[in-house]
Amino acid sequence: MSGAADTDPTTVATLVVVGAAAGYGLAWLTLLSIPAVAVVQVLATRVGTLTGRNLQSAVRDGYGRLAGSLLLVSVLTVNTVTVGADLAAGAAAIGLLVGLESRWLVPVFAAAVLALLFVGRYDEVERVLKWAMVGLLAYGAAVVLARPDWAAVARGSLLPPLSITSTHLAGAVAILGTLLTTYMYLWQTVEQVEERAARTSLRVREFDAVTGATLACLIAWCILVASGATLGTHHESVDTAQQAAQVLRPLAGPLASELFAVGLLAAAVVAAPVIMAAGGYAAASAFGWERGLTRSPRQAPGFYTLIALQAVVGAVLAMGTVSPIRLLFVASLVAGVATPFGLVMLVLCAGNAKLVGGRPIARGLRVAGWLVAAGTAALSLVFLLQQLHVLRR
């Protein structure tokens, strides 16, 4: 489920914005992300299954309160911005479908997501989200019907550009931020703990994690290529959902806005509950509170209060003056800057023999994990230095 939630509105908007601005120039990064996301998801699967803890609890128990607090701050920072962006996206999608001002639909959509989490049990929530994933298939069809220049697509997918511009750098940070966002691998550890009763073997769980990661990255590639073939031909700036919907015009013609709205709404319905719940798990674990979607609000009041608080703060952010598409892109940038610390702690926990019951990760997987963490951190550092004008653009 975390693999599906990785294709959230921030991913959709980020790839549309990047494709519109840089064409196919970063298509290679979406494909390179497949092994990176797969490695991270396998590490998260092992941490959740072998420790019986979510990542927040594992970090606190293995590396102390300071490390746990730093992780919690990074998680909640990313989650708050991302929740706001996803609520804005869900409201914008509904607005496209019914012809209403999206800003005033934000509280309605936020209330609907909270109702899903407060009233439904974990298995019921998961069932709803799996059905919502069907709406994401529209982006796979769009890339074919957009009739891109396949030779240019091949070059962009296999060869990094010779010169890296500020547009490429910001786009790369946003892509990695949205595909390797902290809540994605935190939620993967949560799922393993929640589903321990299923007694599924570790190997099967790892296979599921790799499959979900691959699907999420391939959808990201499709969105980028489709947007590059449509909006990217004129390097258009994308600020509104209506503009972003032009990605699906080759598929749906005059119904492009409606089809884009359905896909965006599906992505928001998949992701928003996961992000809110992930933040609730992280904070409740840090404070030692009762937690879990299998418990009722009366049994875990602190956990559900934290979920509701994220929704309220996110809704306020979503009702601001920043357009939903731009807010989604900003959320990916924030995630790209914040996620390296979480990746470092994930690798450490997976390699900690005391935490994983004497079954630490093999050397090859450990090296791969450190490469992903180091590469993401280096890219984020260069981006920050550029924004601070330490490096020339």
JSON list of C-alpha atoms in Angstrom, two decimals, residues 46-125:
[
{"chain": "A", "resi": 46, "resn": "ARG", "atom": "CA", "xyz": [12.83, -5.84, 7.14]},
{"chain": "A", "resi": 47, "resn": "VAL", "atom": "CA", "xyz": [12.78, -3.22, 9.90]},
{"chain": "A", "resi": 48, "resn": "GLY", "atom": "CA", "xyz": [9.03, -3.53, 10.42]},
{"chain": "A", "resi": 49, "resn": "THR", "atom": "CA", "xyz": [8.91, -7.32, 10.19]},
{"chain": "A", "resi": 50, "resn": "LEU", "atom": "CA", "xyz": [12.02, -8.23, 12.19]},
{"chain": "A", "resi": 51, "resn": "THR", "atom": "CA", "xyz": [11.82, -5.58, 14.90]},
{"chain": "A", "resi": 52, "resn": "GLY", "atom": "CA", "xyz": [8.05, -5.59, 15.33]},
{"chain": "A", "resi": 53, "resn": "ARG", "atom": "CA", "xyz": [8.30, -1.79, 15.48]},
{"chain": "A", "resi": 54, "resn": "ASN", "atom": "CA", "xyz": [7.57, 1.08, 13.13]},
{"chain": "A", "resi": 55, "resn": "LEU", "atom": "CA", "xyz": [10.59, 3.15, 12.15]},
{"chain": "A", "resi": 56, "resn": "GLN", "atom": "CA", "xyz": [9.97, 5.84, 14.77]},
{"chain": "A", "resi": 57, "resn": "SER", "atom": "CA", "xyz": [9.88, 3.26, 17.58]},
{"chain": "A", "resi": 58, "resn": "ALA", "atom": "CA", "xyz": [12.93, 1.45, 16.19]},
{"chain": "A", "resi": 59, "resn": "VAL", "atom": "CA", "xyz": [14.97, 4.65, 16.09]},
{"chain": "A", "resi": 60, "resn": "ARG", "atom": "CA", "xyz": [13.93, 5.65, 19.60]},
{"chain": "A", "resi": 61, "resn": "ASP", "atom": "CA", "xyz": [14.72, 2.20, 21.05]},
{"chain": "A", "resi": 62, "resn": "GLY", "atom": "CA", "xyz": [17.94, 1.72, 19.11]},
{"chain": "A", "resi": 63, "resn": "TYR", "atom": "CA", "xyz": [19.45, 5.20, 19.04]},
{"chain": "A", "resi": 64, "resn": "GLY", "atom": "CA", "xyz": [17.86, 7.22, 21.82]},
{"chain": "A", "resi": 65, "resn": "ARG", "atom": "CA", "xyz": [15.43, 10.07, 22.26]},
{"chain": "A", "resi": 66, "resn": "LEU", "atom": "CA", "xyz": [17.50, 12.70, 20.42]},
{"chain": "A", "resi": 67, "resn": "ALA", "atom": "CA", "xyz": [17.62, 10.69, 17.20]},
{"chain": "A", "resi": 68, "resn": "GLY", "atom": "CA", "xyz": [13.94, 9.85, 17.63]},
{"chain": "A", "resi": 69, "resn": "SER", "atom": "CA", "xyz": [13.07, 13.52, 18.12]},
{"chain": "A", "resi": 70, "resn": "LEU", "atom": "CA", "xyz": [15.01, 14.58, 15.02]},
{"chain": "A", "resi": 71, "resn": "LEU", "atom": "CA", "xyz": [13.24, 11.92, 12.97]},
{"chain": "A", "resi": 72, "resn": "LEU", "atom": "CA", "xyz": [9.87, 13.01, 14.35]},
{"chain": "A", "resi": 73, "resn": "VAL", "atom": "CA", "xyz": [10.52, 16.64, 13.41]},
{"chain": "A", "resi": 74, "resn": "SER", "atom": "CA", "xyz": [11.50, 15.66, 9.85]},
{"chain": "A", "resi": 75, "resn": "VAL", "atom": "CA", "xyz": [8.44, 13.39, 9.52]},
{"chain": "A", "resi": 76, "resn": "LEU", "atom": "CA", "xyz": [5.95, 15.94, 10.81]},
{"chain": "A", "resi": 77, "resn": "THR", "atom": "CA", "xyz": [7.48, 18.77, 8.76]},
{"chain": "A", "resi": 78, "resn": "VAL", "atom": "CA", "xyz": [7.14, 16.80, 5.53]},
{"chain": "A", "resi": 79, "resn": "ASN", "atom": "CA", "xyz": [3.76, 15.39, 6.51]},
{"chain": "A", "resi": 80, "resn": "THR", "atom": "CA", "xyz": [2.21, 18.74, 7.38]},
{"chain": "A", "resi": 81, "resn": "VAL", "atom": "CA", "xyz": [3.17, 20.32, 4.07]},
{"chain": "A", "resi": 82, "resn": "THR", "atom": "CA", "xyz": [2.27, 17.19, 2.12]},
{"chain": "A", "resi": 83, "resn": "VAL", "atom": "CA", "xyz": [-1.10, 16.78, 3.84]},
{"chain": "A", "resi": 84, "resn": "GLY", "atom": "CA", "xyz": [-1.91, 20.39, 3.00]},
{"chain": "A", "resi": 85, "resn": "ALA", "atom": "CA", "xyz": [-0.86, 19.88, -0.61]},
{"chain": "A", "resi": 86, "resn": "ASP", "atom": "CA", "xyz": [-2.83, 16.65, -0.96]},
{"chain": "A", "resi": 87, "resn": "LEU", "atom": "CA", "xyz": [-5.95, 18.16, 0.59]},
{"chain": "A", "resi": 88, "resn": "ALA", "atom": "CA", "xyz": [-5.64, 21.05, -1.85]},
{"chain": "A", "resi": 89, "resn": "ALA", "atom": "CA", "xyz": [-5.25, 18.57, -4.69]},
{"chain": "A", "resi": 90, "resn": "GLY", "atom": "CA", "xyz": [-8.28, 16.52, -3.65]},
{"chain": "A", "resi": 91, "resn": "ALA", "atom": "CA", "xyz": [-10.38, 19.68, -3.36]},
{"chain": "A", "resi": 92, "resn": "ALA", "atom": "CA", "xyz": [-9.10, 20.94, -6.73]},
{"chain": "A", "resi": 93, "resn": "ALA", "atom": "CA", "xyz": [-10.06, 17.63, -8.33]},
{"chain": "A", "resi": 94, "resn": "ILE", "atom": "CA", "xyz": [-13.56, 17.81, -6.89]},
{"chain": "A", "resi": 95, "resn": "GLY", "atom": "CA", "xyz": [-13.77, 21.44, -8.03]},
{"chain": "A", "resi": 96, "resn": "LEU", "atom": "CA", "xyz": [-12.91, 20.44, -11.59]},
{"chain": "A", "resi": 97, "resn": "LEU", "atom": "CA", "xyz": [-15.63, 17.79, -11.55]},
{"chain": "A", "resi": 98, "resn": "VAL", "atom": "CA", "xyz": [-18.43, 19.88, -10.05]},
{"chain": "A", "resi": 99, "resn": "GLY", "atom": "CA", "xyz": [-17.40, 23.35, -11.21]},
{"chain": "A", "resi": 100, "resn": "LEU", "atom": "CA", "xyz": [-16.96, 24.92, -7.77]},
{"chain": "A", "resi": 101, "resn": "GLU", "atom": "CA", "xyz": [-14.20, 27.00, -6.18]},
{"chain": "A", "resi": 102, "resn": "SER", "atom": "CA", "xyz": [-11.79, 24.41, -4.79]},
{"chain": "A", "resi": 103, "resn": "ARG", "atom": "CA", "xyz": [-10.62, 26.42, -1.78]},
{"chain": "A", "resi": 104, "resn": "TRP", "atom": "CA", "xyz": [-13.95, 26.01, 0.00]},
{"chain": "A", "resi": 105, "resn": "LEU", "atom": "CA", "xyz": [-14.03, 22.28, -0.75]},
{"chain": "A", "resi": 106, "resn": "VAL", "atom": "CA", "xyz": [-10.85, 21.68, 1.29]},
{"chain": "A", "resi": 107, "resn": "PRO", "atom": "CA", "xyz": [-12.68, 21.29, 4.66]},
{"chain": "A", "resi": 108, "resn": "VAL", "atom": "CA", "xyz": [-15.16, 18.90, 3.04]},
{"chain": "A", "resi": 109, "resn": "PHE", "atom": "CA", "xyz": [-12.43, 16.68, 1.63]},
{"chain": "A", "resi": 110, "resn": "ALA", "atom": "CA", "xyz": [-10.45, 16.81, 4.89]},
{"chain": "A", "resi": 111, "resn": "ALA", "atom": "CA", "xyz": [-13.55, 15.76, 6.84]},
{"chain": "A", "resi": 112, "resn": "ALA", "atom": "CA", "xyz": [-14.14, 12.85, 4.45]},
{"chain": "A", "resi": 113, "resn": "VAL", "atom": "CA", "xyz": [-10.57, 11.58, 4.89]},
{"chain": "A", "resi": 114, "resn": "LEU", "atom": "CA", "xyz": [-10.84, 11.87, 8.67]},
{"chain": "A", "resi": 115, "resn": "ALA", "atom": "CA", "xyz": [-14.12, 9.94, 8.61]},
{"chain": "A", "resi": 116, "resn": "LEU", "atom": "CA", "xyz": [-12.42, 7.16, 6.66]},
{"chain": "A", "resi": 117, "resn": "LEU", "atom": "CA", "xyz": [-9.69, 6.93, 9.30]},
{"chain": "A", "resi": 118, "resn": "PHE", "atom": "CA", "xyz": [-11.86, 7.41, 12.38]},
{"chain": "A", "resi": 119, "resn": "VAL", "atom": "CA", "xyz": [-14.71, 5.11, 11.41]},
{"chain": "A", "resi": 120, "resn": "GLY", "atom": "CA", "xyz": [-13.03, 2.42, 9.28]},
{"chain": "A", "resi": 121, "resn": "ARG", "atom": "CA", "xyz": [-10.79, -0.31, 10.63]},
{"chain": "A", "resi": 122, "resn": "TYR", "atom": "CA", "xyz": [-7.33, -0.87, 9.13]},
{"chain": "A", "resi": 123, "resn": "ASP", "atom": "CA", "xyz": [-8.45, -3.60, 6.71]},
{"chain": "A", "resi": 124, "resn": "GLU", "atom": "CA", "xyz": [-11.45, -1.52, 5.62]},
{"chain": "A", "resi": 125, "resn": "VAL", "atom": "CA", "xyz": [-9.26, 1.52, 4.98]}
]
